[in-house]
Tab-separated table of C-alpha atoms in Angstrom:
chain	number	residue	atom	x	y	z
A	1	MET	CA	-27.288	12.052	-15.377
A	2	SER	CA	-25.585	15.037	-13.788
A	3	ASN	CA	-25.546	15.468	-10.047
A	4	ALA	CA	-27.758	18.338	-8.967
A	5	SER	CA	-25.247	19.433	-6.330
A	6	GLN	CA	-23.202	20.951	-9.182
A	7	SER	CA	-26.142	23.097	-10.317
A	8	PRO	CA	-26.303	26.793	-9.267
A	9	LEU	CA	-29.793	26.488	-7.826
A	10	SER	CA	-30.922	28.483	-4.805
A	11	PRO	CA	-30.595	27.094	-1.256
A	12	LEU	CA	-33.596	25.169	0.058
A	13	PRO	CA	-35.423	25.405	3.391
A	14	ALA	CA	-34.028	23.304	6.207
A	15	PRO	CA	-35.447	19.764	6.060
A	16	ASP	CA	-35.064	19.017	9.775
A	17	ARG	CA	-37.431	21.596	11.276
A	18	PRO	CA	-40.884	19.972	11.031
A	19	GLU	CA	-42.281	22.261	13.712
A	20	VAL	CA	-41.671	25.268	11.443
A	21	ALA	CA	-43.302	23.490	8.509
A	22	ALA	CA	-46.312	22.783	10.743
A	23	ARG	CA	-46.583	26.459	11.767
A	24	LEU	CA	-46.256	27.542	8.137
A	25	ARG	CA	-48.932	25.032	7.120
A	26	ASP	CA	-51.346	26.367	9.740
A	27	ALA	CA	-50.769	29.906	8.523
A	28	LEU	CA	-51.346	28.963	4.877
A	29	LEU	CA	-54.568	27.162	5.731
A	30	GLY	CA	-55.695	30.077	7.893
A	31	ALA	CA	-55.414	32.363	4.864
A	32	SER	CA	-57.307	29.880	2.615
A	33	PHE	CA	-54.165	29.256	0.552
A	34	THR	CA	-55.697	26.011	-0.730
A	35	ALA	CA	-56.740	24.595	-4.111
A	36	ASP	CA	-60.327	25.697	-3.496
A	37	GLY	CA	-59.195	29.073	-2.224
A	38	LEU	CA	-57.074	29.670	-5.322
A	39	LEU	CA	-59.908	28.760	-7.661
A	40	GLU	CA	-62.273	31.120	-5.863
A	41	LEU	CA	-59.745	33.965	-5.854
A	42	LEU	CA	-58.417	33.650	-9.386
A	43	GLY	CA	-61.466	32.327	-11.209
A	44	ALA	CA	-61.393	29.372	-13.562
A	45	PRO	CA	-59.760	31.120	-16.584
A	46	ALA	CA	-56.824	32.556	-14.590
A	47	TYR	CA	-56.455	29.302	-12.645
A	48	ALA	CA	-56.289	27.340	-15.905
A	49	ALA	CA	-53.821	29.840	-17.389
A	50	LEU	CA	-51.544	29.353	-14.396
A	51	ALA	CA	-51.417	25.640	-15.179
A	52	ARG	CA	-50.158	26.612	-18.663
A	53	SER	CA	-47.378	28.716	-17.107
A	54	GLU	CA	-49.187	31.928	-18.054
A	55	THR	CA	-48.974	34.218	-15.028
A	56	VAL	CA	-50.417	37.525	-16.262
A	57	PRO	CA	-54.081	36.694	-15.422
A	58	ALA	CA	-53.061	35.588	-11.909
A	59	LEU	CA	-50.978	38.731	-11.404
A	60	ARG	CA	-53.984	40.856	-12.389
A	61	ALA	CA	-56.226	38.906	-10.008
A	62	THR	CA	-53.906	39.434	-7.021
A	63	ARG	CA	-53.465	43.204	-7.016
A	64	GLY	CA	-55.422	43.599	-3.779
A	65	ASP	CA	-54.334	43.545	-0.152
A	66	THR	CA	-55.786	40.314	1.222
A	67	PRO	CA	-53.562	37.672	2.865
A	68	LEU	CA	-54.460	35.147	0.145
A	69	GLU	CA	-53.474	37.509	-2.656
A	70	MET	CA	-50.172	38.175	-0.892
A	71	LEU	CA	-49.443	34.431	-0.554
A	72	VAL	CA	-50.200	33.736	-4.219
A	73	ARG	CA	-47.819	36.481	-5.304
A	74	LEU	CA	-45.173	35.285	-2.855
A	75	PHE	CA	-45.231	31.503	-3.347
A	76	LEU	CA	-46.638	31.001	-6.845
A	77	LEU	CA	-45.705	34.127	-8.791
A	78	GLN	CA	-42.289	34.869	-7.246
A	79	GLN	CA	-43.104	38.466	-6.431
A	80	PRO	CA	-41.356	40.176	-3.493
A	81	VAL	CA	-43.809	41.281	-0.807
A	82	PRO	CA	-43.360	43.954	1.900
A	83	HIS	CA	-42.038	42.479	5.158
A	84	ALA	CA	-44.871	43.971	7.189
A	85	ARG	CA	-47.556	42.332	5.045
A	86	VAL	CA	-45.899	38.919	5.328
A	87	ALA	CA	-45.468	39.310	9.090
A	88	ASN	CA	-49.209	39.722	9.470
A	89	VAL	CA	-49.825	36.286	7.966
A	90	LEU	CA	-46.776	34.023	8.365
A	91	PRO	CA	-44.315	33.220	11.187
A	92	VAL	CA	-41.699	35.379	9.508
A	93	ASP	CA	-38.775	34.957	11.895
A	94	ALA	CA	-39.042	31.164	11.858
A	95	CYS	CA	-39.456	31.096	8.059
A	96	LEU	CA	-36.387	33.296	7.596
A	97	ALA	CA	-34.325	31.256	10.038
A	98	THR	CA	-35.158	27.958	8.306
A	99	GLY	CA	-34.928	29.250	4.750
A	100	TRP	CA	-38.549	29.260	3.576
A	101	LEU	CA	-38.211	33.016	3.048
A	102	LYS	CA	-35.316	35.345	2.247
A	103	HIS	CA	-34.729	39.087	2.279
A	104	ALA	CA	-35.277	40.848	-1.051
A	105	GLY	CA	-34.200	44.442	-0.642
A	106	ALA	CA	-34.473	46.613	2.444
A	107	ASP	CA	-38.065	45.916	3.438
A	108	GLU	CA	-39.299	43.086	1.220
A	109	LEU	CA	-39.281	39.290	1.450
A	110	ALA	CA	-39.301	36.598	-1.222
A	111	ALA	CA	-39.925	32.869	-1.215
A	112	THR	CA	-37.055	30.446	-1.742
A	113	VAL	CA	-39.307	27.729	-3.187
A	114	ASP	CA	-42.611	27.455	-4.991
A	115	VAL	CA	-45.493	26.153	-2.903
A	116	ARG	CA	-48.567	25.026	-4.805
A	117	PRO	CA	-51.821	24.129	-3.026
A	118	TYR	CA	-53.039	20.712	-4.117
A	119	GLY	CA	-56.284	18.983	-3.208
A	120	GLY	CA	-55.952	15.385	-2.035
A	121	PRO	CA	-58.441	12.681	-3.104
A	122	GLY	CA	-60.063	12.648	0.335
A	123	GLY	CA	-60.445	16.421	0.514
A	124	GLU	CA	-57.012	16.944	2.091
A	125	ASP	CA	-55.286	20.302	1.705
A	126	TRP	CA	-51.770	19.441	0.555
A	127	PHE	CA	-48.860	21.565	-0.659
A	128	ILE	CA	-46.397	20.576	-3.400
A	129	VAL	CA	-42.980	22.201	-3.043
A	130	SER	CA	-40.776	22.747	-6.096
A	131	ASP	CA	-37.999	24.964	-7.348
A	132	LEU	CA	-38.726	28.623	-7.979
A	133	GLY	CA	-40.772	29.136	-11.114
A	134	CYS	CA	-41.605	25.443	-11.398
A	135	ALA	CA	-44.837	25.037	-9.431
A	136	VAL	CA	-46.749	24.834	-12.691
A	137	GLY	CA	-45.858	24.063	-16.286
A	138	GLY	CA	-42.562	22.843	-17.680
A	139	ALA	CA	-39.067	24.201	-17.288
A	140	GLY	CA	-39.504	26.166	-20.489
A	141	GLY	CA	-42.393	28.211	-19.117
A	142	ILE	CA	-41.817	30.463	-16.128
A	143	GLY	CA	-39.313	28.025	-14.691
A	144	SER	CA	-35.598	27.398	-14.686
A	145	ARG	CA	-33.694	25.199	-17.109
A	146	ASP	CA	-30.990	24.290	-14.612
A	147	GLU	CA	-30.099	20.635	-14.937
A	148	GLY	CA	-31.054	19.672	-11.390
A	149	VAL	CA	-34.297	21.623	-11.262
A	150	VAL	CA	-37.230	19.956	-9.474
A	151	LEU	CA	-40.592	20.575	-11.102
A	152	GLY	CA	-43.947	20.710	-9.387
A	153	VAL	CA	-47.223	19.118	-10.429
A	154	GLY	CA	-47.642	18.505	-14.147
A	155	GLY	CA	-50.097	16.585	-16.254
A	156	ALA	CA	-47.995	13.411	-16.156
A	157	SER	CA	-47.790	13.491	-12.350
A	158	MET	CA	-51.547	13.840	-12.042
A	159	THR	CA	-52.157	11.083	-14.597
A	160	LEU	CA	-50.016	8.622	-12.644
A	161	ALA	CA	-51.674	9.599	-9.363
A	162	GLY	CA	-55.060	9.000	-10.971
A	163	ILE	CA	-54.335	5.549	-12.423
A	164	THR	CA	-52.643	4.160	-9.313
A	165	VAL	CA	-54.441	1.363	-7.466
A	166	ARG	CA	-55.246	2.714	-3.979
A	167	THR	CA	-55.887	-0.379	-1.884
A	168	PRO	CA	-54.285	-0.346	1.603
A	169	VAL	CA	-50.765	-1.809	1.483
A	170	GLY	CA	-47.880	-2.404	3.829
A	171	ALA	CA	-45.016	-1.031	1.728
A	172	ALA	CA	-44.954	1.363	-1.229
A	173	LEU	CA	-42.037	2.574	-3.349
A	174	ASP	CA	-42.040	5.879	-5.255
A	175	LEU	CA	-39.148	5.545	-7.672
A	176	GLY	CA	-37.897	8.881	-9.034
A	177	THR	CA	-39.985	10.889	-6.601
A	178	GLY	CA	-39.306	14.401	-7.924
A	179	SER	CA	-41.341	16.840	-5.841
A	180	GLY	CA	-42.946	13.987	-3.888
A	181	ILE	CA	-46.523	13.976	-5.160
A	182	GLN	CA	-46.667	10.177	-5.610
A	183	ALA	CA	-45.142	9.600	-2.164
A	184	LEU	CA	-47.737	11.979	-0.726
A	185	HIS	CA	-50.593	10.008	-2.290
A	186	ALA	CA	-49.068	6.693	-1.201
A	187	ALA	CA	-48.815	7.888	2.397
A	188	ARG	CA	-52.635	7.817	2.587
A	189	HIS	CA	-52.847	4.033	2.140
A	190	ALA	CA	-49.374	2.590	2.744
A	191	THR	CA	-47.933	1.838	6.163
A	192	ARG	CA	-44.394	2.490	4.939
A	193	VAL	CA	-43.340	4.686	1.992
A	194	THR	CA	-39.886	4.669	0.424
A	195	ALA	CA	-39.030	7.430	-2.053
A	196	THR	CA	-35.925	7.398	-4.231
A	197	ASP	CA	-34.334	9.778	-6.697
A	198	LEU	CA	-30.985	10.206	-8.398
A	199	ASN	CA	-31.234	13.938	-7.707
A	200	PRO	CA	-30.558	14.683	-3.999
A	201	ARG	CA	-32.330	18.008	-4.395
A	202	ALA	CA	-35.534	16.121	-5.293
A	203	LEU	CA	-35.294	14.082	-2.096
A	204	HIS	CA	-34.861	17.274	-0.084
A	205	ILE	CA	-37.932	18.800	-1.740
A	206	THR	CA	-39.979	15.622	-1.249
A	207	GLY	CA	-39.268	15.864	2.460
A	208	LEU	CA	-40.520	19.458	2.419
A	209	THR	CA	-43.671	18.486	0.496
A	210	LEU	CA	-44.533	15.774	3.003
A	211	ALA	CA	-43.833	17.970	6.018
A	212	LEU	CA	-45.766	20.971	4.712
A	213	SER	CA	-48.702	18.694	3.788
A	214	GLY	CA	-48.852	17.196	7.269
A	215	ALA	CA	-48.056	13.707	5.941
A	216	PRO	CA	-45.840	11.078	7.593
A	217	ALA	CA	-42.173	11.226	6.657
A	218	ALA	CA	-40.937	8.808	3.979
A	219	ASP	CA	-37.720	6.811	3.841
A	220	LEU	CA	-35.751	8.969	1.361
A	221	ARG	CA	-32.916	7.291	-0.574
A	222	GLU	CA	-30.575	8.592	-3.255
A	223	GLY	CA	-29.801	6.537	-6.331
A	224	SER	CA	-30.856	5.492	-9.833
A	225	LEU	CA	-33.701	3.065	-10.546
A	226	PHE	CA	-33.690	0.183	-8.028
A	227	THR	CA	-30.097	0.773	-6.868
A	228	PRO	CA	-31.164	2.254	-3.470
A	229	VAL	CA	-33.378	-0.780	-2.746
A	230	ARG	CA	-31.834	-3.595	-0.738
A	231	ASP	CA	-31.825	-7.094	-2.218
A	232	ASP	CA	-34.242	-8.395	0.419
A	233	GLU	CA	-36.784	-5.549	0.050
A	234	THR	CA	-40.068	-6.062	-1.789
A	235	TYR	CA	-43.161	-3.898	-2.085
A	236	ASP	CA	-46.912	-4.107	-2.474
A	237	LEU	CA	-46.963	-1.027	-4.688
A	238	ILE	CA	-44.314	0.533	-6.927
A	239	VAL	CA	-45.035	3.747	-8.806
A	240	SER	CA	-42.803	5.802	-11.056
A	241	ASN	CA	-43.059	8.807	-13.327
A	242	PRO	CA	-39.489	8.345	-14.534
A	243	PRO	CA	-37.386	10.665	-16.721
A	244	PHE	CA	-38.751	8.792	-19.738
A	245	VAL	CA	-37.996	11.270	-22.511
A	246	ILE	CA	-36.119	9.623	-25.400
A	247	SER	CA	-33.460	12.240	-26.054
A	248	PRO	CA	-29.883	12.641	-27.288
A	249	GLY	CA	-27.861	12.783	-24.076
A	250	ALA	CA	-28.968	13.658	-20.565
A	251	ARG	CA	-29.028	17.444	-20.420
A	252	LEU	CA	-31.996	17.855	-18.082
A	253	THR	CA	-32.182	15.621	-15.029
A	254	TYR	CA	-35.929	15.953	-14.567
A	255	ARG	CA	-36.751	14.459	-17.984
A	256	ASP	CA	-33.734	12.704	-19.570
A	257	GLY	CA	-32.996	9.207	-18.316
A	258	GLY	CA	-29.403	9.023	-19.485
A	259	MET	CA	-29.828	5.679	-21.260
A	260	GLY	CA	-30.097	5.132	-24.986
A	261	GLY	CA	-33.514	5.127	-26.620
A	262	ASP	CA	-36.231	3.668	-24.389
A	263	ASP	CA	-33.795	1.527	-22.388
A	264	LEU	CA	-34.557	3.303	-19.113
A	265	CYS	CA	-38.263	2.482	-19.293
A	266	ARG	CA	-37.526	-1.078	-20.410
A	267	THR	CA	-35.067	-1.614	-17.566
A	268	LEU	CA	-37.473	-0.150	-15.021
A	269	VAL	CA	-40.284	-2.476	-16.109
A	270	GLN	CA	-38.116	-5.578	-16.374
A	271	GLU	CA	-36.564	-5.110	-12.929
A	272	ALA	CA	-39.844	-4.322	-11.174
A	273	GLY	CA	-41.165	-7.881	-11.195
A	274	GLU	CA	-38.740	-9.281	-8.645
A	275	ARG	CA	-39.404	-6.311	-6.357
A	276	LEU	CA	-43.137	-6.996	-6.069
A	277	ASN	CA	-44.904	-9.028	-3.422
A	278	GLU	CA	-47.584	-11.473	-4.539
A	279	ASP	CA	-50.587	-9.510	-5.914
A	280	GLY	CA	-48.511	-6.338	-5.723
A	281	PHE	CA	-48.838	-3.649	-8.404
A	282	ALA	CA	-46.180	-1.687	-10.276
A	283	GLN	CA	-47.447	1.280	-12.279
A	284	PHE	CA	-45.440	3.511	-14.589
A	285	LEU	CA	-45.711	6.203	-17.192
A	286	ALA	CA	-43.399	5.506	-20.105
A	287	ASN	CA	-42.311	6.328	-23.643
A	288	TRP	CA	-41.413	3.643	-26.161
A	289	GLN	CA	-39.949	3.623	-29.620
A	290	HIS	CA	-41.819	2.626	-32.773
A	291	VAL	CA	-39.000	1.086	-34.790
A	292	GLU	CA	-39.089	0.368	-38.514
A	293	GLY	CA	-39.845	-3.279	-39.205
A	294	GLU	CA	-40.905	-4.009	-35.609
A	295	ASP	CA	-44.348	-4.338	-34.052
A	296	TRP	CA	-44.530	-1.851	-31.162
A	297	GLN	CA	-46.788	-4.193	-29.215
A	298	ASP	CA	-44.255	-7.013	-29.482
A	299	ARG	CA	-41.584	-4.620	-28.252
A	300	LEU	CA	-43.585	-3.906	-25.116
A	301	ARG	CA	-44.513	-7.535	-24.535
A	302	SER	CA	-40.792	-8.307	-24.393
A	303	TRP	CA	-40.437	-5.879	-21.475
A	304	VAL	CA	-42.879	-7.668	-19.173
A	305	PRO	CA	-41.082	-9.656	-16.435
A	306	ARG	CA	-41.886	-13.290	-15.767
A	307	GLY	CA	-44.557	-13.952	-13.151
A	308	CYS	CA	-46.462	-10.735	-13.850
A	309	ASP	CA	-49.780	-9.941	-15.447
A	310	ALA	CA	-49.550	-6.744	-17.493
A	311	TRP	CA	-51.916	-4.158	-18.911
A	312	ILE	CA	-50.201	-1.663	-21.206
A	313	VAL	CA	-52.184	1.179	-22.762
A	314	GLN	CA	-50.758	3.395	-25.479
A	315	ARG	CA	-52.419	6.790	-25.085
A	316	GLU	CA	-50.624	8.831	-27.741
A	317	VAL	CA	-48.196	8.493	-30.651
A	318	GLN	CA	-46.079	11.275	-32.122
A	319	ASP	CA	-43.839	11.206	-35.159
A	320	VAL	CA	-40.203	12.019	-34.462
A	321	ASN	CA	-40.551	15.645	-35.569
A	322	GLN	CA	-43.523	16.309	-33.287
A	323	TYR	CA	-41.761	14.584	-30.419
A	324	ALA	CA	-38.559	16.575	-30.756
A	325	GLU	CA	-40.478	19.847	-31.001
A	326	LEU	CA	-42.551	19.036	-27.911
A	327	TRP	CA	-39.534	18.541	-25.671
A	328	LEU	CA	-37.491	21.353	-27.169
A	329	ARG	CA	-40.362	23.682	-26.275
A	330	ASP	CA	-40.781	22.114	-22.844
A	331	ALA	CA	-37.157	23.003	-22.095
A	332	GLY	CA	-37.522	26.510	-23.553
A	333	ASP	CA	-35.010	25.767	-26.321
A	334	HIS	CA	-37.278	27.495	-28.843
A	335	GLU	CA	-36.364	30.743	-27.093
A	336	ASP	CA	-32.649	30.326	-27.876
A	337	ASP	CA	-31.000	31.653	-31.017
A	338	ALA	CA	-32.033	29.942	-34.252
A	339	ALA	CA	-28.693	28.214	-34.860
A	340	GLN	CA	-28.626	26.578	-31.422
A	341	TYR	CA	-32.263	25.500	-31.721
A	342	GLN	CA	-31.579	23.961	-35.133
A	343	ALA	CA	-28.500	22.146	-33.825
A	344	ARG	CA	-30.475	20.612	-30.973
A	345	TYR	CA	-33.334	19.675	-33.299
A	346	ASP	CA	-30.832	17.999	-35.645
A	347	ALA	CA	-29.330	16.069	-32.729
A	348	TRP	CA	-32.756	14.616	-31.855
A	349	LEU	CA	-33.413	13.573	-35.463
A	350	ASP	CA	-29.911	12.094	-35.796
A	351	GLU	CA	-30.574	9.983	-32.704
A	352	PHE	CA	-33.890	8.707	-34.057
A	353	GLU	CA	-32.456	8.015	-37.500
A	354	ALA	CA	-29.600	5.989	-36.043
A	355	ARG	CA	-32.087	3.835	-34.130
A	356	LYS	CA	-34.556	3.577	-37.067
A	357	VAL	CA	-37.238	5.162	-34.901
A	358	LYS	CA	-40.232	6.471	-36.840
A	359	ALA	CA	-42.461	7.502	-33.904
A	360	VAL	CA	-42.672	7.497	-30.115
A	361	GLY	CA	-45.556	6.170	-28.047
A	362	PHE	CA	-46.655	7.339	-24.619
A	363	GLY	CA	-48.796	5.491	-22.157
A	364	TRP	CA	-49.356	3.568	-18.963
A	365	ILE	CA	-47.826	0.291	-17.857
A	366	THR	CA	-49.380	-1.702	-15.010
A	367	LEU	CA	-47.849	-4.929	-13.719
A	368	ARG	CA	-49.322	-7.245	-11.127
A	369	ARG	CA	-47.364	-10.056	-9.534
A	370	THR	CA	-49.241	-13.311	-10.001
A	371	GLY	CA	-48.815	-16.978	-9.227
A	372	ALA	CA	-50.799	-17.986	-12.300
A	373	ALA	CA	-49.186	-20.566	-14.561
A	374	VAL	CA	-49.940	-18.405	-17.610
A	375	PRO	CA	-49.920	-14.660	-16.838
A	376	SER	CA	-52.232	-12.344	-18.748
A	377	LEU	CA	-50.680	-9.791	-21.084
A	378	THR	CA	-52.762	-7.036	-22.684
A	379	VAL	CA	-51.164	-4.385	-24.914
A	380	GLU	CA	-53.611	-2.027	-26.553
A	381	GLU	CA	-54.079	1.443	-27.976
A	382	TRP	CA	-56.761	3.645	-26.413
A	383	PRO	CA	-56.284	7.359	-27.260
A	384	HIS	CA	-59.837	8.331	-26.310
A	385	PRO	CA	-60.966	10.289	-23.223
A	386	VAL	CA	-61.189	8.367	-19.946
A	387	GLU	CA	-62.616	9.187	-16.532
A	388	GLN	CA	-59.993	9.765	-13.859
A	389	PRO	CA	-59.288	8.528	-11.264
A	390	LEU	CA	-58.870	5.061	-12.790
A	391	GLY	CA	-57.273	3.183	-9.904
A	392	ASP	CA	-60.450	1.245	-9.079
A	393	THR	CA	-61.012	0.499	-12.772
A	394	ILE	CA	-57.513	-0.917	-13.120
A	395	ARG	CA	-57.862	-3.033	-9.992
A	396	ALA	CA	-61.199	-4.371	-11.251
A	397	HIS	CA	-59.600	-5.239	-14.613
A	398	PHE	CA	-57.166	-7.616	-12.953
A	399	ASP	CA	-59.873	-9.052	-10.688
A	400	ARG	CA	-61.935	-9.896	-13.768
A	401	LEU	CA	-58.912	-11.519	-15.401
A	402	ASP	CA	-58.536	-13.751	-12.338
A	403	HIS	CA	-62.178	-14.768	-12.649
A	404	LEU	CA	-61.872	-15.601	-16.350
A	405	ARG	CA	-58.639	-17.499	-15.803
A	406	GLY	CA	-60.299	-19.636	-13.139
A	407	HIS	CA	-63.385	-20.530	-15.190
A	408	ASP	CA	-63.453	-22.659	-18.315
A	409	ASP	CA	-66.346	-22.236	-20.746
A	410	ALA	CA	-68.595	-24.673	-18.883
A	411	ALA	CA	-68.009	-22.890	-15.575
A	412	LEU	CA	-68.477	-19.526	-17.277
A	413	LEU	CA	-71.939	-20.526	-18.482
A	414	GLU	CA	-72.864	-21.590	-14.960
A	415	GLY	CA	-71.877	-18.160	-13.648
A	416	HIS	CA	-73.960	-15.048	-13.161
A	417	PHE	CA	-73.129	-11.603	-14.529
A	418	ARG	CA	-74.333	-8.057	-14.080
A	419	LEU	CA	-74.195	-5.243	-16.635
A	420	ALA	CA	-71.677	-2.638	-15.465
A	421	ALA	CA	-72.938	0.765	-14.351
A	422	GLU	CA	-73.725	3.357	-17.006
A	423	VAL	CA	-73.346	1.132	-20.061
A	424	VAL	CA	-75.587	2.227	-22.914
A	425	GLN	CA	-76.508	0.597	-26.206
A	426	GLU	CA	-76.298	2.380	-29.552
A	427	GLN	CA	-77.822	1.035	-32.760
A	428	VAL	CA	-76.187	2.148	-35.992
A	429	GLY	CA	-77.903	1.881	-39.364
A	430	LEU	CA	-79.697	3.734	-42.106
A	431	PRO	CA	-82.755	5.795	-41.070
A	432	GLY	CA	-85.927	3.766	-41.368
A	433	ALA	CA	-84.129	0.423	-41.704
A	434	GLU	CA	-85.861	-2.465	-39.958
A	435	ASP	CA	-82.650	-3.801	-38.389
A	436	PRO	CA	-79.482	-1.956	-37.352
A	437	GLU	CA	-76.241	-2.546	-39.264
A	438	HIS	CA	-74.518	-3.100	-35.944
A	439	VAL	CA	-74.957	-2.595	-32.220
A	440	VAL	CA	-72.425	-0.795	-30.010
A	441	LEU	CA	-72.144	-1.037	-26.245
A	442	ARG	CA	-70.576	2.079	-24.739
A	443	GLN	CA	-69.281	2.787	-21.227
A	444	ASN	CA	-69.847	6.215	-19.693
A	445	ARG	CA	-67.456	5.528	-16.810
A	446	GLY	CA	-63.855	4.390	-16.385
A	447	MET	CA	-62.100	3.645	-19.676
A	448	ARG	CA	-65.238	4.694	-21.579
A	449	ARG	CA	-64.815	1.879	-24.038
A	450	ALA	CA	-67.066	1.106	-26.975
A	451	THR	CA	-67.378	-2.337	-28.556
A	452	ARG	CA	-69.452	-3.796	-31.353
A	453	VAL	CA	-71.628	-6.786	-30.529
A	454	ASP	CA	-74.037	-8.965	-32.466
A	455	THR	CA	-77.712	-9.263	-31.580
A	456	VAL	CA	-77.007	-12.195	-29.258
A	457	GLY	CA	-74.316	-10.237	-27.394
A	458	ALA	CA	-76.560	-7.186	-27.085
A	459	GLY	CA	-79.494	-9.268	-25.886
A	460	PHE	CA	-77.315	-11.168	-23.428
A	461	ALA	CA	-75.828	-8.005	-21.914
A	462	GLY	CA	-79.243	-6.370	-21.705
A	463	VAL	CA	-80.714	-9.007	-19.391
A	464	CYS	CA	-77.643	-9.561	-17.204
A	465	ASP	CA	-78.843	-8.463	-13.772
A	466	GLY	CA	-77.207	-11.241	-11.759
A	467	THR	CA	-80.330	-13.346	-11.283
A	468	MET	CA	-79.979	-15.885	-14.110
A	469	SER	CA	-76.943	-17.931	-15.118
A	470	ALA	CA	-75.291	-17.169	-18.440
A	471	GLY	CA	-76.349	-20.556	-19.800
A	472	ARG	CA	-80.006	-20.037	-18.962
A	473	ILE	CA	-79.952	-16.611	-20.604
A	474	LEU	CA	-78.492	-18.105	-23.785
A	475	ASP	CA	-81.112	-20.852	-23.786
A	476	ALA	CA	-83.849	-18.213	-23.617
A	477	ILE	CA	-82.245	-16.222	-26.448
A	478	ALA	CA	-81.931	-19.378	-28.559
A	479	GLN	CA	-85.665	-20.023	-28.153
A	480	LEU	CA	-86.490	-16.441	-29.167
A	481	ILE	CA	-84.373	-16.462	-32.345
A	482	GLY	CA	-85.016	-20.089	-33.261
A	483	GLU	CA	-81.426	-21.279	-32.922
A	484	ASP	CA	-80.089	-24.536	-31.546
A	485	PRO	CA	-79.267	-23.786	-27.866
A	486	VAL	CA	-76.302	-26.179	-27.900
A	487	LEU	CA	-74.711	-24.376	-30.837
A	488	LEU	CA	-75.368	-20.992	-29.208
A	489	ARG	CA	-73.732	-22.168	-25.970
A	490	ASP	CA	-70.714	-23.321	-27.976
A	491	ARG	CA	-70.088	-20.084	-29.859
A	492	THR	CA	-70.959	-17.419	-27.292
A	493	PRO	CA	-68.444	-17.846	-24.416
A	494	ALA	CA	-65.709	-16.037	-26.375
A	495	GLN	CA	-67.942	-12.967	-26.682
A	496	ILE	CA	-68.867	-13.158	-23.001
A	497	ARG	CA	-65.179	-13.327	-22.070
A	498	LEU	CA	-64.437	-10.222	-24.124
A	499	LEU	CA	-67.296	-8.291	-22.522
A	500	VAL	CA	-66.076	-9.300	-19.062
A	501	GLU	CA	-62.435	-8.517	-19.823
A	502	GLN	CA	-63.298	-5.057	-21.140
A	503	GLY	CA	-65.526	-4.247	-18.176
A	504	PHE	CA	-68.972	-4.294	-19.756
A	505	LEU	CA	-70.028	-7.234	-17.586
A	506	ASP	CA	-69.070	-7.915	-13.970
A	507	PRO	CA	-69.066	-11.459	-12.551
A	508	VAL	CA	-71.379	-11.937	-9.579
A	509	ARG	CA	-69.184	-13.659	-7.009
């Protein structure tokens, strides 16, 4: 990947003046330049349009004279603002001296970076700093296509923040930090946060994000993948939204990993295991190739390092044409002349053809370091809506796996279970039929799974309130349906294990 220092991007604010960042933060908060303040000012439609890189509704909503309208135009819409108006709201001299603002004409000021208000999970008012034009959307929207550009908050960033396990930890690593959003989240529950990036400009901006958000400083290190991490360093949490795009070459630092195919994601996953402490989590967003003649699930299983449980969820699959078009548009290449666009499109398809790639998958990879003799490995496809944040759901998934691994069938039947919150039962069949064709249990929380069960499974789940053992419940069901209780005990544990693994039933510990 190219070094961002060679890119003609604008100078950034000074990173070593935290007192100025604190004064600027106080001024922004005083003017209600927050996520809630923006929503109230702009209204939901204009706020949503801004997230799609459409600025016209926000420009129309900020034609007044209030301090908040001025700050939106200055920091989010890149509009020059009269010096006198800015001076009434911000510490202008300090912001000019440290590079947060610059002169734009005789009597106007402009921002040198985007600053986007962002609401933390505990109600915190945070600010994500990024390059001009990149607070929202991709580089092909209102932003720059410079190779070292640092983007702000996108859908992928928010997805990773939502799925991350948020238990208190001693040491966390944000690998490929970008604008610093994952490091900012980690600072809430980690004693020590290390943030790395190949792009030195990203490290600079991460420092600004943390300072402007009032968060503790992170240990910022330059380098690719785990290169900046010392051999003796391990972590309780590793998170990464890497440049996972499978592309021909490495034209754009923020998205292109510089390795062939999906090698960057594979390498990241394989090397993470030895960097984790016992029971530590590593969580990534990733792309992977669907190769002709190869099972995509087997491909991902081969990535999982020894000594780690894994839960891999494929959320989306695109054929190679859709995939190329998505990222060509993200970079704004569709706005170039037709011949150049076609040449770049051809280059993507040539790359896929050479690797026999027919489609590309996107999803989440979660590893957990375990001492178990036989680690658990789940690779599945779940493209349906889920309820974010999912960090607690993911943590509970691995806790349930530990329980199942530690209980054989006899011990399982001695255990007690409770139906998970907001699970409903649906009966499917012809109208007026005496019995349903099948019964479906459906979750209204977390992964929002649905699974088919037989009448025994439905009856078992329905009476699981933690008071009776699984074996006693099965004995009662056997008596009701006239079945041999011994045979029912023999054939039902597999169904109970599936319901526990998928989160329909919780063990009572």
